[in-house]
Amino acid sequence: MKKLAIIGECMIELNGEPFGNMWQTYGGDSLNTATYLARITSQDQIEVRYISAMGTDKLSQGMLAAWQADNINTDFVLRDKHRQPGLYLIQLDKQGERTFLYWRNQSAARYLLQHPDYPKVLTALQNMDMIYLSGISLAILPETDRTLLIEQLRELKNQGVKIAFDSNYRPKLWTNLEQAQECYRALLPLVDVALVTFDDEEMLWADSNEQATISRLSDFGIPIIVVKQGKCGAIFCQNGEQQFVPTVAVDNVVDTTSAGDSFNAGFLAGFLQDKPLEVCCQQGNQLAGIVIQHKGAIIDKAATANLKAQFNA
């Protein structure tokens, strides 16, 4: 059995129109990936552990119960009696594209590394096959904690733990562009699997095209690079060899929230079972294509129930 630890933050999600009809659920890029990955894989093949901090309030408890029902191991979701989860609001346009408003500066997850039980988490990470995190996982942390986490990941990498990273660049979470670039430059040499979206790379690094992104990431020595292109599909590069993997067109796009996160889940489900990278990308495309036909970051599990047997055949 492969063990994957996913580090990040989950927040309360409000979806709808301000002063209109709103509905409440939860989401967050890393938790979205953890949820879909746990839903589409067998526990005897892949154990998904979520690493974060939550409050002791009823909403936090309800979210933990929901994650456990999705077969996510929450043993190292630390509880903070002084803080609660963050909050975000999604607004959608007619094409299903979304904009976000966030309230997260005092969220429990932001202070994960300062929690008195965090050393136990760090010890547990030594026994993982892979650790997955995103640019958001880094951006929400205080700067000193961000630097410390990268140093800890360096030590874990030296001990043989693989690192997967989705750059997931969100400008509002960083003081400026240079701060984000400096942080990413420190982490990228540690990365074994880069799962990036071209739009983010273009915004952060001014990459002219996908080939520029692949070339730049290759310079960091990353052995496996996947560049997501939204509705077009994805390009993967392994040891200098590239291949484009198209996706199937989706006519009924309702909400693109979590498209990249669910792609990552489908990809990692294959990767952790040693499937060819083309198949991993196909799985990512297929899962994302289902997710974007529903509202919210976490859709009803019935919508993807058939994938578990298919992806684990």
mmCIF file of C-alpha atoms in Angstrom:
data_model
loop_
_atom_site.group_PDB
_atom_site.id
_atom_site.type_symbol
_atom_site.label_atom_id
_atom_site.label_comp_id
_atom_site.label_asym_id
_atom_site.label_seq_id
_atom_site.Cartn_x
_atom_site.Cartn_y
_atom_site.Cartn_z
ATOM 1 C CA MET A 1 0.000 0.000 0.000
ATOM 2 C CA LYS A 2 1.236 3.476 -0.913
ATOM 3 C CA LYS A 3 0.926 6.247 1.669
ATOM 4 C CA LEU A 4 0.281 9.809 0.503
ATOM 5 C CA ALA A 5 0.184 12.823 2.820
ATOM 6 C CA ILE A 6 -1.541 15.955 1.515
ATOM 7 C CA ILE A 7 -0.697 19.218 3.293
ATOM 8 C CA GLY A 8 -3.037 22.185 3.096
ATOM 9 C CA GLU A 9 -6.119 24.024 4.218
ATOM 10 C CA CYS A 10 -9.846 23.389 3.985
ATOM 11 C CA MET A 11 -12.347 26.209 4.370
ATOM 12 C CA ILE A 12 -16.063 26.721 4.636
ATOM 13 C CA GLU A 13 -17.456 27.374 1.155
ATOM 14 C CA LEU A 14 -20.374 29.677 0.384
ATOM 15 C CA ASN A 15 -21.592 29.331 -3.177
ATOM 16 C CA GLY A 16 -24.125 31.583 -4.889
ATOM 17 C CA GLU A 17 -25.060 35.242 -5.217
ATOM 18 C CA PRO A 18 -24.482 37.745 -2.384
ATOM 19 C CA PHE A 19 -27.822 38.752 -0.820
ATOM 20 C CA GLY A 20 -29.400 35.970 -2.871
ATOM 21 C CA ASN A 21 -29.537 32.199 -2.674
ATOM 22 C CA MET A 22 -26.396 30.781 -1.017
ATOM 23 C CA TRP A 23 -25.466 27.253 -0.036
ATOM 24 C CA GLN A 24 -22.761 26.129 2.354
ATOM 25 C CA THR A 25 -20.272 23.319 2.000
ATOM 26 C CA TYR A 26 -16.464 23.118 2.230
ATOM 27 C CA GLY A 27 -13.430 23.030 -0.022
ATOM 28 C CA GLY A 28 -9.814 23.950 -0.559
ATOM 29 C CA ASP A 29 -7.406 22.918 -3.298
ATOM 30 C CA SER A 30 -5.500 20.299 -1.300
ATOM 31 C CA LEU A 31 -8.614 18.911 0.395
ATOM 32 C CA ASN A 32 -10.369 18.698 -2.973
ATOM 33 C CA THR A 33 -7.522 16.546 -4.297
ATOM 34 C CA ALA A 34 -7.520 14.413 -1.139
ATOM 35 C CA THR A 35 -11.275 13.835 -1.357
ATOM 36 C CA TYR A 36 -11.393 12.799 -4.989
ATOM 37 C CA LEU A 37 -8.304 10.631 -4.660
ATOM 38 C CA ALA A 38 -9.723 8.815 -1.628
ATOM 39 C CA ARG A 39 -13.053 8.310 -3.408
ATOM 40 C CA ILE A 40 -11.611 6.743 -6.553
ATOM 41 C CA THR A 41 -8.987 4.459 -5.006
ATOM 42 C CA SER A 42 -9.069 1.425 -2.743
ATOM 43 C CA GLN A 43 -7.757 1.859 0.796
ATOM 44 C CA ASP A 44 -5.703 -1.296 0.494
ATOM 45 C CA GLN A 45 -3.828 0.317 -2.423
ATOM 46 C CA ILE A 46 -3.503 3.974 -1.423
ATOM 47 C CA GLU A 47 -3.889 5.569 2.003
ATOM 48 C CA VAL A 48 -4.689 9.287 1.780
ATOM 49 C CA ARG A 49 -3.735 11.300 4.866
ATOM 50 C CA TYR A 50 -4.735 14.928 5.208
ATOM 51 C CA ILE A 51 -2.346 17.183 7.134
ATOM 52 C CA SER A 52 -3.875 20.415 8.412
ATOM 53 C CA ALA A 53 -5.309 22.183 11.452
ATOM 54 C CA MET A 54 -8.957 22.837 12.245
ATOM 55 C CA GLY A 55 -10.929 24.296 15.115
ATOM 56 C CA THR A 56 -12.907 22.495 17.792
ATOM 57 C CA ASP A 57 -16.186 24.096 16.700
ATOM 58 C CA LYS A 58 -19.161 22.209 15.265
ATOM 59 C CA LEU A 59 -18.359 23.162 11.672
ATOM 60 C CA SER A 60 -14.831 21.820 12.016
ATOM 61 C CA GLN A 61 -16.129 18.614 13.557
ATOM 62 C CA GLY A 62 -18.682 18.220 10.785
ATOM 63 C CA MET A 63 -16.031 18.633 8.100
ATOM 64 C CA LEU A 64 -13.778 16.072 9.776
ATOM 65 C CA ALA A 65 -16.631 13.579 9.883
ATOM 66 C CA ALA A 66 -17.314 14.137 6.174
ATOM 67 C CA TRP A 67 -13.651 13.581 5.278
ATOM 68 C CA GLN A 68 -13.568 10.378 7.287
ATOM 69 C CA ALA A 69 -16.693 9.208 5.459
ATOM 70 C CA ASP A 70 -14.729 9.735 2.229
ATOM 71 C CA ASN A 71 -11.970 7.415 3.567
ATOM 72 C CA ILE A 72 -9.468 10.214 4.250
ATOM 73 C CA ASN A 73 -7.202 9.489 7.209
ATOM 74 C CA THR A 74 -7.527 12.494 9.557
ATOM 75 C CA ASP A 75 -5.244 11.317 12.363
ATOM 76 C CA PHE A 76 -3.004 14.324 11.784
ATOM 77 C CA VAL A 77 -5.601 17.015 11.291
ATOM 78 C CA LEU A 78 -4.669 18.930 14.433
ATOM 79 C CA ARG A 79 -7.330 20.672 16.516
ATOM 80 C CA ASP A 80 -6.885 24.308 17.570
ATOM 81 C CA LYS A 81 -9.259 25.475 20.275
ATOM 82 C CA HIS A 82 -8.397 29.129 19.661
ATOM 83 C CA ARG A 83 -9.079 29.294 15.904
ATOM 84 C CA GLN A 84 -11.647 28.193 13.331
ATOM 85 C CA PRO A 85 -11.533 27.290 9.619
ATOM 86 C CA GLY A 86 -11.347 30.047 7.028
ATOM 87 C CA LEU A 87 -14.223 31.030 4.761
ATOM 88 C CA TYR A 88 -14.537 31.675 1.033
ATOM 89 C CA LEU A 89 -17.334 32.735 -1.296
ATOM 90 C CA ILE A 90 -17.595 31.641 -4.936
ATOM 91 C CA GLN A 91 -19.373 33.657 -7.614
ATOM 92 C CA LEU A 92 -19.904 32.075 -11.044
ATOM 93 C CA ASP A 93 -20.418 33.681 -14.432
ATOM 94 C CA LYS A 94 -22.576 32.223 -17.204
ATOM 95 C CA GLN A 95 -19.651 30.153 -18.543
ATOM 96 C CA GLY A 96 -19.028 28.503 -15.178
ATOM 97 C CA GLU A 97 -15.868 30.514 -14.510
ATOM 98 C CA ARG A 98 -15.482 31.575 -10.911
ATOM 99 C CA THR A 99 -14.230 34.427 -8.747
ATOM 100 C CA PHE A 100 -13.437 34.114 -5.047
ATOM 101 C CA LEU A 101 -13.602 36.194 -1.886
ATOM 102 C CA TYR A 102 -11.625 34.898 1.116
ATOM 103 C CA TRP A 103 -11.600 35.323 4.902
ATOM 104 C CA ARG A 104 -8.694 33.178 6.119
ATOM 105 C CA ASN A 105 -6.026 35.295 7.867
ATOM 106 C CA GLN A 106 -6.706 33.758 11.278
ATOM 107 C CA SER A 107 -7.598 30.251 10.148
ATOM 108 C CA ALA A 108 -6.310 27.317 12.176
ATOM 109 C CA ALA A 109 -4.487 25.879 9.147
ATOM 110 C CA ARG A 110 -2.357 29.011 8.823
ATOM 111 C CA TYR A 111 -0.709 28.154 12.144
ATOM 112 C CA LEU A 112 -0.249 24.426 11.555
ATOM 113 C CA LEU A 113 3.508 24.450 12.138
ATOM 114 C CA GLN A 114 3.081 26.344 15.421
ATOM 115 C CA HIS A 115 0.682 23.774 16.871
ATOM 116 C CA PRO A 116 2.203 21.941 19.884
ATOM 117 C CA ASP A 117 1.420 18.572 18.277
ATOM 118 C CA TYR A 118 3.029 19.378 14.931
ATOM 119 C CA PRO A 119 6.276 17.501 15.792
ATOM 120 C CA LYS A 120 4.199 14.288 15.794
ATOM 121 C CA VAL A 121 3.032 15.125 12.281
ATOM 122 C CA LEU A 122 6.590 15.694 11.128
ATOM 123 C CA THR A 123 7.610 12.291 12.494
ATOM 124 C CA ALA A 124 4.706 10.621 10.673
ATOM 125 C CA LEU A 125 5.711 12.254 7.384
ATOM 126 C CA GLN A 126 8.945 10.252 7.432
ATOM 127 C CA ASN A 127 6.886 7.116 6.786
ATOM 128 C CA MET A 128 5.059 8.463 3.727
ATOM 129 C CA ASP A 129 5.790 7.383 0.170
ATOM 130 C CA MET A 130 4.818 10.815 -1.142
ATOM 131 C CA ILE A 131 3.907 14.260 0.155
ATOM 132 C CA TYR A 132 1.664 16.509 -1.927
ATOM 133 C CA LEU A 133 1.260 20.248 -1.432
ATOM 134 C CA SER A 134 0.397 23.324 -3.453
ATOM 135 C CA GLY A 135 1.390 26.931 -3.761
ATOM 136 C CA ILE A 136 -1.614 27.739 -1.589
ATOM 137 C CA SER A 137 -0.356 25.334 1.103
ATOM 138 C CA LEU A 138 2.777 27.502 1.240
ATOM 139 C CA ALA A 139 1.200 30.924 0.714
ATOM 140 C CA ILE A 140 -1.151 30.778 3.694
ATOM 141 C CA LEU A 141 1.699 30.211 6.159
ATOM 142 C CA PRO A 142 3.582 32.996 7.958
ATOM 143 C CA GLU A 143 6.865 33.592 6.148
ATOM 144 C CA THR A 144 9.077 31.974 8.795
ATOM 145 C CA ASP A 145 6.869 28.869 8.862
ATOM 146 C CA ARG A 146 6.945 28.722 5.068
ATOM 147 C CA THR A 147 10.736 28.670 5.091
ATOM 148 C CA LEU A 148 10.748 26.054 7.844
ATOM 149 C CA LEU A 149 8.362 23.775 5.951
ATOM 150 C CA ILE A 150 10.579 23.848 2.864
ATOM 151 C CA GLU A 151 13.590 22.898 4.988
ATOM 152 C CA GLN A 152 11.600 20.048 6.517
ATOM 153 C CA LEU A 153 10.595 18.858 3.061
ATOM 154 C CA ARG A 154 14.257 18.933 2.074
ATOM 155 C CA GLU A 155 15.096 16.580 4.942
ATOM 156 C CA LEU A 156 12.190 14.294 4.068
ATOM 157 C CA LYS A 157 13.307 14.245 0.438
ATOM 158 C CA ASN A 158 16.790 13.203 1.582
ATOM 159 C CA GLN A 159 15.142 10.336 3.474
ATOM 160 C CA GLY A 160 13.501 9.068 0.282
ATOM 161 C CA VAL A 161 10.031 10.644 0.463
ATOM 162 C CA LYS A 162 8.778 11.818 -2.942
ATOM 163 C CA ILE A 163 7.380 15.357 -3.307
ATOM 164 C CA ALA A 164 4.478 16.298 -5.601
ATOM 165 C CA PHE A 165 3.635 19.975 -6.113
ATOM 166 C CA ASP A 166 0.899 21.974 -7.808
ATOM 167 C CA SER A 167 2.069 25.586 -8.132
ATOM 168 C CA ASN A 168 -1.532 26.886 -7.935
ATOM 169 C CA TYR A 169 -0.424 30.519 -7.874
ATOM 170 C CA ARG A 170 -2.887 32.961 -6.270
ATOM 171 C CA PRO A 171 -1.490 36.524 -6.349
ATOM 172 C CA LYS A 172 -3.665 37.810 -3.488
ATOM 173 C CA LEU A 173 -2.035 35.356 -1.073
ATOM 174 C CA TRP A 174 1.460 36.752 -1.643
ATOM 175 C CA THR A 175 2.957 40.119 -0.706
ATOM 176 C CA ASN A 176 4.246 40.491 -4.257
ATOM 177 C CA LEU A 177 5.310 38.475 -7.289
ATOM 178 C CA GLU A 178 8.936 38.297 -6.189
ATOM 179 C CA GLN A 179 8.027 36.730 -2.840
ATOM 180 C CA ALA A 180 6.161 33.919 -4.569
ATOM 181 C CA GLN A 181 8.962 33.354 -7.071
ATOM 182 C CA GLU A 182 11.574 33.182 -4.318
ATOM 183 C CA CYS A 183 9.539 30.621 -2.401
ATOM 184 C CA TYR A 184 8.916 28.470 -5.477
ATOM 185 C CA ARG A 185 12.586 28.569 -6.443
ATOM 186 C CA ALA A 186 13.443 27.164 -3.015
ATOM 187 C CA LEU A 187 10.924 24.326 -3.295
ATOM 188 C CA LEU A 188 11.120 23.295 -6.960
ATOM 189 C CA PRO A 189 14.525 21.538 -6.745
ATOM 190 C CA LEU A 190 12.910 19.146 -4.238
ATOM 191 C CA VAL A 191 9.955 18.255 -6.465
ATOM 192 C CA ASP A 192 9.616 14.813 -8.082
ATOM 193 C CA VAL A 193 6.232 15.407 -9.753
ATOM 194 C CA ALA A 194 5.169 18.907 -10.835
ATOM 195 C CA LEU A 195 1.460 19.281 -11.624
ATOM 196 C CA VAL A 196 1.047 22.836 -12.898
ATOM 197 C CA THR A 197 -1.560 24.824 -14.808
ATOM 198 C CA PHE A 198 -0.198 26.860 -17.694
ATOM 199 C CA ASP A 199 -2.324 29.920 -16.882
ATOM 200 C CA ASP A 200 -0.713 30.071 -13.433
ATOM 201 C CA GLU A 201 2.789 29.636 -14.837
ATOM 202 C CA GLU A 202 2.185 32.363 -17.392
ATOM 203 C CA MET A 203 0.996 34.737 -14.673
ATOM 204 C CA LEU A 204 3.852 33.962 -12.281
ATOM 205 C CA TRP A 205 6.792 33.526 -14.652
ATOM 206 C CA ALA A 206 5.581 35.209 -17.880
ATOM 207 C CA ASP A 207 6.078 31.920 -19.753
ATOM 208 C CA SER A 208 5.326 32.456 -23.445
ATOM 209 C CA ASN A 209 3.956 28.933 -23.996
ATOM 210 C CA GLU A 210 3.812 25.463 -22.489
ATOM 211 C CA GLN A 211 7.231 24.577 -23.862
ATOM 212 C CA ALA A 212 8.742 27.476 -21.942
ATOM 213 C CA THR A 213 7.116 26.135 -18.778
ATOM 214 C CA ILE A 214 8.476 22.642 -19.357
ATOM 215 C CA SER A 215 11.941 23.977 -20.120
ATOM 216 C CA ARG A 216 12.028 26.147 -16.994
ATOM 217 C CA LEU A 217 10.815 23.362 -14.706
ATOM 218 C CA SER A 218 13.247 20.912 -16.295
ATOM 219 C CA ASP A 219 16.076 23.263 -15.338
ATOM 220 C CA PHE A 220 15.205 22.565 -11.688
ATOM 221 C CA GLY A 221 15.804 18.853 -12.302
ATOM 222 C CA ILE A 222 12.165 17.822 -11.903
ATOM 223 C CA PRO A 223 11.868 14.330 -13.441
ATOM 224 C CA ILE A 224 8.106 14.368 -14.128
ATOM 225 C CA ILE A 225 6.315 17.501 -15.303
ATOM 226 C CA VAL A 226 2.631 17.789 -16.156
ATOM 227 C CA VAL A 227 1.293 21.022 -17.638
ATOM 228 C CA LYS A 228 -2.491 21.262 -17.459
ATOM 229 C CA GLN A 229 -4.213 23.170 -20.269
ATOM 230 C CA GLY A 230 -7.810 23.171 -19.066
ATOM 231 C CA LYS A 231 -10.291 22.033 -21.707
ATOM 232 C CA CYS A 232 -7.477 21.223 -24.152
ATOM 233 C CA GLY A 233 -5.897 18.500 -22.017
ATOM 234 C CA ALA A 234 -2.369 18.175 -20.646
ATOM 235 C CA ILE A 235 1.248 17.712 -21.675
ATOM 236 C CA PHE A 236 3.570 15.501 -19.669
ATOM 237 C CA CYS A 237 7.327 15.351 -19.822
ATOM 238 C CA GLN A 238 9.426 12.531 -18.412
ATOM 239 C CA ASN A 239 13.171 12.437 -18.835
ATOM 240 C CA GLY A 240 12.940 14.904 -21.708
ATOM 241 C CA GLU A 241 10.263 12.944 -23.602
ATOM 242 C CA GLN A 242 6.947 14.776 -24.061
ATOM 243 C CA GLN A 243 3.427 13.744 -24.962
ATOM 244 C CA PHE A 244 0.162 15.651 -25.318
ATOM 245 C CA VAL A 245 -2.929 13.971 -23.837
ATOM 246 C CA PRO A 246 -6.188 15.546 -25.080
ATOM 247 C CA THR A 247 -9.386 15.620 -23.109
ATOM 248 C CA VAL A 248 -12.947 14.935 -24.195
ATOM 249 C CA ALA A 249 -15.025 18.063 -24.763
ATOM 250 C CA VAL A 250 -17.632 18.807 -22.087
ATOM 251 C CA ASP A 251 -20.708 20.647 -23.314
ATOM 252 C CA ASN A 252 -22.377 21.216 -19.957
ATOM 253 C CA VAL A 253 -19.761 23.143 -17.955
ATOM 254 C CA VAL A 254 -21.423 24.277 -14.730
ATOM 255 C CA ASP A 255 -18.538 25.140 -12.385
ATOM 256 C CA THR A 256 -14.789 24.930 -13.045
ATOM 257 C CA THR A 257 -13.965 25.073 -9.336
ATOM 258 C CA SER A 258 -11.695 22.143 -8.478
ATOM 259 C CA ALA A 259 -11.003 21.192 -12.110
ATOM 260 C CA GLY A 260 -7.235 21.186 -11.622
ATOM 261 C CA ASP A 261 -7.491 19.650 -8.151
ATOM 262 C CA SER A 262 -9.568 16.735 -9.420
ATOM 263 C CA PHE A 263 -7.205 16.265 -12.373
ATOM 264 C CA ASN A 264 -4.400 15.903 -9.831
ATOM 265 C CA ALA A 265 -6.414 13.271 -7.962
ATOM 266 C CA GLY A 266 -7.024 11.239 -11.100
ATOM 267 C CA PHE A 267 -3.375 11.535 -12.117
ATOM 268 C CA LEU A 268 -2.032 10.547 -8.692
ATOM 269 C CA ALA A 269 -4.424 7.606 -8.500
ATOM 270 C CA GLY A 270 -2.670 6.211 -11.551
ATOM 271 C CA PHE A 271 0.827 7.353 -10.653
ATOM 272 C CA LEU A 272 0.784 5.722 -7.225
ATOM 273 C CA GLN A 273 -0.267 2.477 -8.920
ATOM 274 C CA ASP A 274 2.670 2.759 -11.360
ATOM 275 C CA LYS A 275 0.492 3.270 -14.426
ATOM 276 C CA PRO A 276 1.966 4.883 -17.580
ATOM 277 C CA LEU A 277 1.879 8.680 -17.478
ATOM 278 C CA GLU A 278 -0.443 8.809 -20.478
ATOM 279 C CA VAL A 279 -3.000 6.765 -18.542
ATOM 280 C CA CYS A 280 -2.483 8.953 -15.452
ATOM 281 C CA CYS A 281 -3.295 12.065 -17.504
ATOM 282 C CA GLN A 282 -6.300 10.369 -19.092
ATOM 283 C CA GLN A 283 -7.633 9.576 -15.633
ATOM 284 C CA GLY A 284 -7.068 13.178 -14.573
ATOM 285 C CA ASN A 285 -8.905 14.492 -17.614
ATOM 286 C CA GLN A 286 -11.797 12.095 -17.133
ATOM 287 C CA LEU A 287 -12.310 12.925 -13.465
ATOM 288 C CA ALA A 288 -12.051 16.686 -14.020
ATOM 289 C CA GLY A 289 -14.530 16.419 -16.890
ATOM 290 C CA ILE A 290 -17.112 14.989 -14.496
ATOM 291 C CA VAL A 291 -16.434 17.443 -11.676
ATOM 292 C CA ILE A 292 -16.926 20.578 -13.800
ATOM 293 C CA GLN A 293 -20.446 19.463 -14.679
ATOM 294 C CA HIS A 294 -21.534 20.034 -11.068
ATOM 295 C CA LYS A 295 -21.595 22.960 -8.647
ATOM 296 C CA GLY A 296 -19.062 23.317 -5.876
ATOM 297 C CA ALA A 297 -15.543 22.135 -5.119
ATOM 298 C CA ILE A 298 -16.698 18.791 -3.699
ATOM 299 C CA ILE A 299 -19.494 17.206 -5.722
ATOM 300 C CA ASP A 300 -21.801 14.348 -4.750
ATOM 301 C CA LYS A 301 -19.782 11.137 -4.560
ATOM 302 C CA ALA A 302 -22.352 9.298 -6.674
ATOM 303 C CA ALA A 303 -21.157 11.289 -9.706
ATOM 304 C CA THR A 304 -17.730 9.626 -9.648
ATOM 305 C CA ALA A 305 -18.660 6.283 -8.054
ATOM 306 C CA ASN A 306 -18.103 4.298 -11.264
ATOM 307 C CA LEU A 307 -14.494 5.476 -11.538
ATOM 308 C CA LYS A 308 -13.300 3.491 -8.543
ATOM 309 C CA ALA A 309 -13.708 0.148 -10.279
ATOM 310 C CA GLN A 310 -12.468 1.545 -13.581
ATOM 311 C CA PHE A 311 -9.312 3.187 -12.187
ATOM 312 C CA ASN A 312 -8.430 0.201 -10.005
ATOM 313 C CA ALA A 313 -8.945 -2.501 -12.625
#
